[in-house]
Structure formats: structure tokens, C-alpha cells
Amino acid sequence: MHRHCLAAAALVAAVGAAGCLVKETTHRLYLSPSGAIAWAVLEEGVRSTENDRAKRASDEREWLAAIARDAHPVAEGLRRLGAAEASTTLLRPARPYMVLTDARFERVDRVITRLFEELGLRGGAALTVNGQETTLSIVLDLASLDDPGPEQESPVTALVEDVERYRFVLTEGRFVSATGFGILDGETAAMLQEIPSDILKARAVVNLQLVWRVTP
């Protein structure tokens, strides 16, 4: 599957056979000093856009049923990445719906590496500690965007959104430098930046980095 189609695939995975559901999604990756993360996915305004009332109700019932049997696609995607635990909570049980999915991971670099593997992308991540500073380094070979990709679509595609949907948020400390990220909110949050079009076109190798410091 061509990687430029991943966003569309994510939408398909998120609604399954439930027809046309729309929603607004945000991802918050709460990053601890050790590199462990709590990944929270909030989906708001979830509703079917079907014109037929009966079909609309059917779409939404199927989506709610998946949550009730602990098979929500977002939770399934997080589990595929190796979550130690993942849970889904229906925050608003009336239309338009709101749902929160939480998962915990021991190491952010392992999560990112697993994400690339599931999507058939060449690259990975590493976490290094030097005194009070911790560095997350990410490498992605953009040429792998043109590879055929896995034969079977991974549940992880349910986690694929536009870059502005994601935030890395520190539980302690401050971000002190970044490459490929914008630092926000008093240096306690970071947002992925769009890859420049010339680098994307050249299919270059992209190096991203986040450095944070925790002082006693």
C-alpha cells in the first residue's frame, strides 16, 4: 500500500464496516523522564454522515458495539504496538459520541520502531541518556514510501493521522532542542512538523530529534 494512502486507510480501519463516520481526533503522548509513554487518543464528535436515518443508526451501533466488546480499532492498533495495557472509555454515550483510549508503553523508541515496522517503513528510533538530558533520535528513509508495503494491512493504520494531531508532552522537565519538531507550551510539549516538499520529493533520509532535560 502506498504510504500517501495511509490516512485514508486509517479512516477505513477506524470505522471498519460501519460506513461513514466522521470525528476529530487528537493524540497526546505523555513522555516520562525514563522514556516511558502514556498514549492517549481522544475522538470527539463521532457520528455517521449517512443521510438515511436507519443506516446512520446502524453505523453508530456497530461502532459502539466494537467499543463494548473491547475491539475498538484504536485500542487494537495500540496493542499491536506492544502496549502493556490499553483501555477504551466512552465519555459521551450520546450522539455525537466521545471516546478516550489510553495505553502505556515502557519505551518511546521501541514504540516508534514498531510503528515503522508495522507500516512497512525503513527506519527506527533510539533513546540515549547523558546525565540530566535524554535524547530521542528518529530516522526514516523516505524512499520506503514507494515500497509496496505489507501484504496485509496492520491495525496500526487506525493510529495514522495528520501530523498536527500529535503532541509529545513531558510529565517532567523541559525540551531543550528539537529537529523536525516545534517546541510548544513553555517548552513542555512538542509537535511534529511537516516534511519539506523538496526533501519529500527527493526521498531522502530524514533525521528527527527531541532532547529534554530534568533537573533535580
PDB file of C-alpha atoms in Angstrom, residues 42-216:
ATOM      1  CA  LEU A  42      -9.351  11.362  22.162  1.00  0.00           C
ATOM      2  CA  GLU A  43     -12.036  11.042  19.479  1.00  0.00           C
ATOM      3  CA  GLU A  44     -14.715  13.740  19.589  1.00  0.00           C
ATOM      4  CA  GLY A  45     -17.838  14.470  17.600  1.00  0.00           C
ATOM      5  CA  VAL A  46     -18.098  10.884  16.351  1.00  0.00           C
ATOM      6  CA  ARG A  47     -21.177  10.443  14.206  1.00  0.00           C
ATOM      7  CA  SER A  48     -22.377   8.875  10.985  1.00  0.00           C
ATOM      8  CA  THR A  49     -22.906  11.128   7.973  1.00  0.00           C
ATOM      9  CA  GLU A  50     -25.365   8.782   6.258  1.00  0.00           C
ATOM     10  CA  ASN A  51     -28.487  10.594   5.013  1.00  0.00           C
ATOM     11  CA  ASP A  52     -30.738   7.645   5.815  1.00  0.00           C
ATOM     12  CA  ARG A  53     -31.657   7.687   9.500  1.00  0.00           C
ATOM     13  CA  ALA A  54     -31.799   3.911   9.872  1.00  0.00           C
ATOM     14  CA  LYS A  55     -28.428   3.433   8.162  1.00  0.00           C
ATOM     15  CA  ARG A  56     -26.955   6.196  10.297  1.00  0.00           C
ATOM     16  CA  ALA A  57     -28.147   4.489  13.468  1.00  0.00           C
ATOM     17  CA  SER A  58     -26.811   1.134  12.254  1.00  0.00           C
ATOM     18  CA  ASP A  59     -23.349   2.594  11.560  1.00  0.00           C
ATOM     19  CA  GLU A  60     -23.140   4.074  15.027  1.00  0.00           C
ATOM     20  CA  ARG A  61     -24.415   0.917  16.730  1.00  0.00           C
ATOM     21  CA  GLU A  62     -21.668  -1.112  15.075  1.00  0.00           C
ATOM     22  CA  TRP A  63     -19.036   1.367  16.240  1.00  0.00           C
ATOM     23  CA  LEU A  64     -20.403   1.330  19.805  1.00  0.00           C
ATOM     24  CA  ALA A  65     -20.548  -2.471  19.772  1.00  0.00           C
ATOM     25  CA  ALA A  66     -16.841  -2.658  18.910  1.00  0.00           C
ATOM     26  CA  ILE A  67     -16.075  -0.496  21.946  1.00  0.00           C
ATOM     27  CA  ALA A  68     -18.332  -2.609  24.169  1.00  0.00           C
ATOM     28  CA  ARG A  69     -16.504  -5.835  23.240  1.00  0.00           C
ATOM     29  CA  ASP A  70     -13.095  -4.150  23.681  1.00  0.00           C
ATOM     30  CA  ALA A  71     -12.337  -4.295  19.962  1.00  0.00           C
ATOM     31  CA  HIS A  72     -12.132  -0.574  19.194  1.00  0.00           C
ATOM     32  CA  PRO A  73      -9.711  -0.170  16.251  1.00  0.00           C
ATOM     33  CA  VAL A  74      -7.623   2.474  18.037  1.00  0.00           C
ATOM     34  CA  ALA A  75      -7.090   0.177  21.033  1.00  0.00           C
ATOM     35  CA  GLU A  76      -6.303  -2.719  18.678  1.00  0.00           C
ATOM     36  CA  GLY A  77      -3.670  -0.586  16.951  1.00  0.00           C
ATOM     37  CA  LEU A  78      -2.051   0.376  20.264  1.00  0.00           C
ATOM     38  CA  ARG A  79      -1.983  -3.254  21.370  1.00  0.00           C
ATOM     39  CA  ARG A  80      -0.312  -4.206  18.087  1.00  0.00           C
ATOM     40  CA  LEU A  81       2.470  -1.771  19.013  1.00  0.00           C
ATOM     41  CA  GLY A  82       3.060  -3.704  22.230  1.00  0.00           C
ATOM     42  CA  ALA A  83       1.091  -1.725  24.797  1.00  0.00           C
ATOM     43  CA  ALA A  84       1.443  -3.046  28.329  1.00  0.00           C
ATOM     44  CA  GLU A  85      -2.209  -2.165  28.779  1.00  0.00           C
ATOM     45  CA  ALA A  86      -4.857  -0.429  26.682  1.00  0.00           C
ATOM     46  CA  SER A  87      -8.398   0.612  27.588  1.00  0.00           C
ATOM     47  CA  THR A  88     -11.233   2.500  25.924  1.00  0.00           C
ATOM     48  CA  THR A  89     -13.731   4.691  27.786  1.00  0.00           C
ATOM     49  CA  LEU A  90     -16.920   6.064  26.256  1.00  0.00           C
ATOM     50  CA  LEU A  91     -17.004   9.614  27.643  1.00  0.00           C
ATOM     51  CA  ARG A  92     -20.146  10.742  25.858  1.00  0.00           C
ATOM     52  CA  PRO A  93     -22.633   7.886  25.268  1.00  0.00           C
ATOM     53  CA  ALA A  94     -24.935  10.023  23.133  1.00  0.00           C
ATOM     54  CA  ARG A  95     -24.627  11.364  19.616  1.00  0.00           C
ATOM     55  CA  PRO A  96     -22.180  12.920  18.780  1.00  0.00           C
ATOM     56  CA  TYR A  97     -20.036  10.494  20.759  1.00  0.00           C
ATOM     57  CA  MET A  98     -16.726  10.986  22.537  1.00  0.00           C
ATOM     58  CA  VAL A  99     -14.276   8.224  23.409  1.00  0.00           C
ATOM     59  CA  LEU A 100     -10.858   8.123  25.097  1.00  0.00           C
ATOM     60  CA  THR A 101      -8.357   5.326  24.540  1.00  0.00           C
ATOM     61  CA  ASP A 102      -5.303   5.031  26.820  1.00  0.00           C
ATOM     62  CA  ALA A 103      -2.252   2.807  26.516  1.00  0.00           C
ATOM     63  CA  ARG A 104       1.096   2.551  28.293  1.00  0.00           C
ATOM     64  CA  PHE A 105       4.492   1.635  26.873  1.00  0.00           C
ATOM     65  CA  GLU A 106       7.877   1.136  28.518  1.00  0.00           C
ATOM     66  CA  ARG A 107       9.982   2.894  25.851  1.00  0.00           C
ATOM     67  CA  VAL A 108       9.036   5.512  23.284  1.00  0.00           C
ATOM     68  CA  ASP A 109      11.823   4.468  20.908  1.00  0.00           C
ATOM     69  CA  ARG A 110      10.549   0.893  20.779  1.00  0.00           C
ATOM     70  CA  VAL A 111       7.031   2.100  20.022  1.00  0.00           C
ATOM     71  CA  ILE A 112       8.223   4.231  17.101  1.00  0.00           C
ATOM     72  CA  THR A 113      10.399   1.446  15.714  1.00  0.00           C
ATOM     73  CA  ARG A 114       7.483  -0.979  15.923  1.00  0.00           C
ATOM     74  CA  LEU A 115       5.216   1.587  14.232  1.00  0.00           C
ATOM     75  CA  PHE A 116       7.583   1.833  11.262  1.00  0.00           C
ATOM     76  CA  GLU A 117       7.798  -1.964  11.036  1.00  0.00           C
ATOM     77  CA  GLU A 118       4.012  -2.324  11.006  1.00  0.00           C
ATOM     78  CA  LEU A 119       3.668   0.269   8.259  1.00  0.00           C
ATOM     79  CA  GLY A 120       6.489  -1.238   6.200  1.00  0.00           C
ATOM     80  CA  LEU A 121       8.733   1.802   6.560  1.00  0.00           C
ATOM     81  CA  ARG A 122      12.521   1.649   6.857  1.00  0.00           C
ATOM     82  CA  GLY A 123      13.812   3.432   9.915  1.00  0.00           C
ATOM     83  CA  GLY A 124      13.775   3.343  13.663  1.00  0.00           C
ATOM     84  CA  ALA A 125      14.351   5.220  16.879  1.00  0.00           C
ATOM     85  CA  ALA A 126      16.843   5.231  19.749  1.00  0.00           C
ATOM     86  CA  LEU A 127      16.824   6.671  23.261  1.00  0.00           C
ATOM     87  CA  THR A 128      20.038   7.846  24.935  1.00  0.00           C
ATOM     88  CA  VAL A 129      20.647   9.347  28.376  1.00  0.00           C
ATOM     89  CA  ASN A 130      23.526  11.693  29.206  1.00  0.00           C
ATOM     90  CA  GLY A 131      23.335  12.981  32.756  1.00  0.00           C
ATOM     91  CA  GLN A 132      20.164  15.044  33.099  1.00  0.00           C
ATOM     92  CA  GLU A 133      19.473  15.047  29.353  1.00  0.00           C
ATOM     93  CA  THR A 134      17.591  12.419  27.364  1.00  0.00           C
ATOM     94  CA  THR A 135      17.606  12.305  23.569  1.00  0.00           C
ATOM     95  CA  LEU A 136      15.076  10.638  21.292  1.00  0.00           C
ATOM     96  CA  SER A 137      16.521  10.146  17.796  1.00  0.00           C
ATOM     97  CA  ILE A 138      14.337   9.021  14.874  1.00  0.00           C
ATOM     98  CA  VAL A 139      15.499   8.011  11.391  1.00  0.00           C
ATOM     99  CA  LEU A 140      13.099   7.492   8.483  1.00  0.00           C
ATOM    100  CA  ASP A 141      14.073   6.540   4.933  1.00  0.00           C
ATOM    101  CA  LEU A 142      11.527   8.329   2.763  1.00  0.00           C
ATOM    102  CA  ALA A 143      12.370   6.058  -0.173  1.00  0.00           C
ATOM    103  CA  SER A 144      10.417   3.341   1.646  1.00  0.00           C
ATOM    104  CA  LEU A 145       7.264   5.360   0.963  1.00  0.00           C
ATOM    105  CA  ASP A 146       7.414   3.889  -2.541  1.00  0.00           C
ATOM    106  CA  ASP A 147       7.773   0.282  -1.399  1.00  0.00           C
ATOM    107  CA  PRO A 148       4.746  -1.991  -1.834  1.00  0.00           C
ATOM    108  CA  GLY A 149       4.317  -2.301   1.928  1.00  0.00           C
ATOM    109  CA  PRO A 150       2.901  -5.219   3.927  1.00  0.00           C
ATOM    110  CA  GLU A 151       0.581  -7.624   2.127  1.00  0.00           C
ATOM    111  CA  GLN A 152      -1.962  -7.346   4.925  1.00  0.00           C
ATOM    112  CA  GLU A 153      -2.980  -4.008   6.392  1.00  0.00           C
ATOM    113  CA  SER A 154      -1.928  -3.593  10.010  1.00  0.00           C
ATOM    114  CA  PRO A 155      -4.343  -2.490  12.782  1.00  0.00           C
ATOM    115  CA  VAL A 156      -1.784   0.270  13.389  1.00  0.00           C
ATOM    116  CA  THR A 157      -3.229   2.237  10.449  1.00  0.00           C
ATOM    117  CA  ALA A 158      -6.061   3.224  12.821  1.00  0.00           C
ATOM    118  CA  LEU A 159      -3.486   5.434  14.569  1.00  0.00           C
ATOM    119  CA  VAL A 160      -2.382   7.293  11.438  1.00  0.00           C
ATOM    120  CA  GLU A 161      -3.474  10.949  11.390  1.00  0.00           C
ATOM    121  CA  ASP A 162      -2.181  14.250  10.041  1.00  0.00           C
ATOM    122  CA  VAL A 163       0.948  15.418  11.899  1.00  0.00           C
ATOM    123  CA  GLU A 164      -0.866  18.277  13.664  1.00  0.00           C
ATOM    124  CA  ARG A 165      -2.957  15.735  15.552  1.00  0.00           C
ATOM    125  CA  TYR A 166       0.023  14.587  17.644  1.00  0.00           C
ATOM    126  CA  ARG A 167       1.766  16.118  20.666  1.00  0.00           C
ATOM    127  CA  PHE A 168       4.618  14.821  22.783  1.00  0.00           C
ATOM    128  CA  VAL A 169       4.012  16.166  26.301  1.00  0.00           C
ATOM    129  CA  LEU A 170       6.614  15.933  29.079  1.00  0.00           C
ATOM    130  CA  THR A 171       5.463  14.827  32.510  1.00  0.00           C
ATOM    131  CA  GLU A 172       8.581  16.478  33.971  1.00  0.00           C
ATOM    132  CA  GLY A 173      11.347  18.743  32.677  1.00  0.00           C
ATOM    133  CA  ARG A 174      11.712  20.889  29.554  1.00  0.00           C
ATOM    134  CA  PHE A 175      12.561  20.301  25.919  1.00  0.00           C
ATOM    135  CA  VAL A 176      15.915  21.949  25.225  1.00  0.00           C
ATOM    136  CA  SER A 177      16.307  21.284  21.493  1.00  0.00           C
ATOM    137  CA  ALA A 178      14.462  19.736  18.592  1.00  0.00           C
ATOM    138  CA  THR A 179      14.919  18.800  14.928  1.00  0.00           C
ATOM    139  CA  GLY A 180      11.777  18.194  12.909  1.00  0.00           C
ATOM    140  CA  PHE A 181       9.597  19.222  15.842  1.00  0.00           C
ATOM    141  CA  GLY A 182       8.227  22.538  17.055  1.00  0.00           C
ATOM    142  CA  ILE A 183       8.527  23.167  20.803  1.00  0.00           C
ATOM    143  CA  LEU A 184       5.335  24.491  22.415  1.00  0.00           C
ATOM    144  CA  ASP A 185       3.674  25.371  25.725  1.00  0.00           C
ATOM    145  CA  GLY A 186       6.616  26.714  27.681  1.00  0.00           C
ATOM    146  CA  GLU A 187       8.962  24.032  26.354  1.00  0.00           C
ATOM    147  CA  THR A 188       6.864  21.187  27.802  1.00  0.00           C
ATOM    148  CA  ALA A 189       5.279  19.970  24.551  1.00  0.00           C
ATOM    149  CA  ALA A 190       6.489  19.234  21.028  1.00  0.00           C
ATOM    150  CA  MET A 191       4.666  18.907  17.727  1.00  0.00           C
ATOM    151  CA  LEU A 192       5.797  17.085  14.603  1.00  0.00           C
ATOM    152  CA  GLN A 193       6.494  19.373  11.653  1.00  0.00           C
ATOM    153  CA  GLU A 194       5.568  18.693   8.053  1.00  0.00           C
ATOM    154  CA  ILE A 195       8.433  17.303   5.965  1.00  0.00           C
ATOM    155  CA  PRO A 196       9.504  19.974   3.447  1.00  0.00           C
ATOM    156  CA  SER A 197       8.278  19.196  -0.061  1.00  0.00           C
ATOM    157  CA  ASP A 198      11.774  19.177  -1.595  1.00  0.00           C
ATOM    158  CA  ILE A 199      13.010  16.586   0.921  1.00  0.00           C
ATOM    159  CA  LEU A 200       9.890  14.509   0.428  1.00  0.00           C
ATOM    160  CA  LYS A 201      10.294  14.638  -3.342  1.00  0.00           C
ATOM    161  CA  ALA A 202      13.954  13.642  -3.102  1.00  0.00           C
ATOM    162  CA  ARG A 203      13.007  10.631  -0.962  1.00  0.00           C
ATOM    163  CA  ALA A 204      15.874  11.465   1.397  1.00  0.00           C
ATOM    164  CA  VAL A 205      16.644  10.010   4.791  1.00  0.00           C
ATOM    165  CA  VAL A 206      15.081  12.190   7.494  1.00  0.00           C
ATOM    166  CA  ASN A 207      16.624  12.565  10.949  1.00  0.00           C
ATOM    167  CA  LEU A 208      14.390  13.831  13.749  1.00  0.00           C
ATOM    168  CA  GLN A 209      15.417  14.546  17.321  1.00  0.00           C
ATOM    169  CA  LEU A 210      13.986  15.618  20.652  1.00  0.00           C
ATOM    170  CA  VAL A 211      16.153  16.472  23.662  1.00  0.00           C
ATOM    171  CA  TRP A 212      14.747  17.103  27.133  1.00  0.00           C
ATOM    172  CA  ARG A 213      16.265  17.854  30.493  1.00  0.00           C
ATOM    173  CA  VAL A 214      15.048  17.074  34.001  1.00  0.00           C
ATOM    174  CA  THR A 215      16.779  18.939  36.815  1.00  0.00           C
ATOM    175  CA  PRO A 216      16.674  17.823  40.471  1.00  0.00           C
TER     176      PRO A 216
END
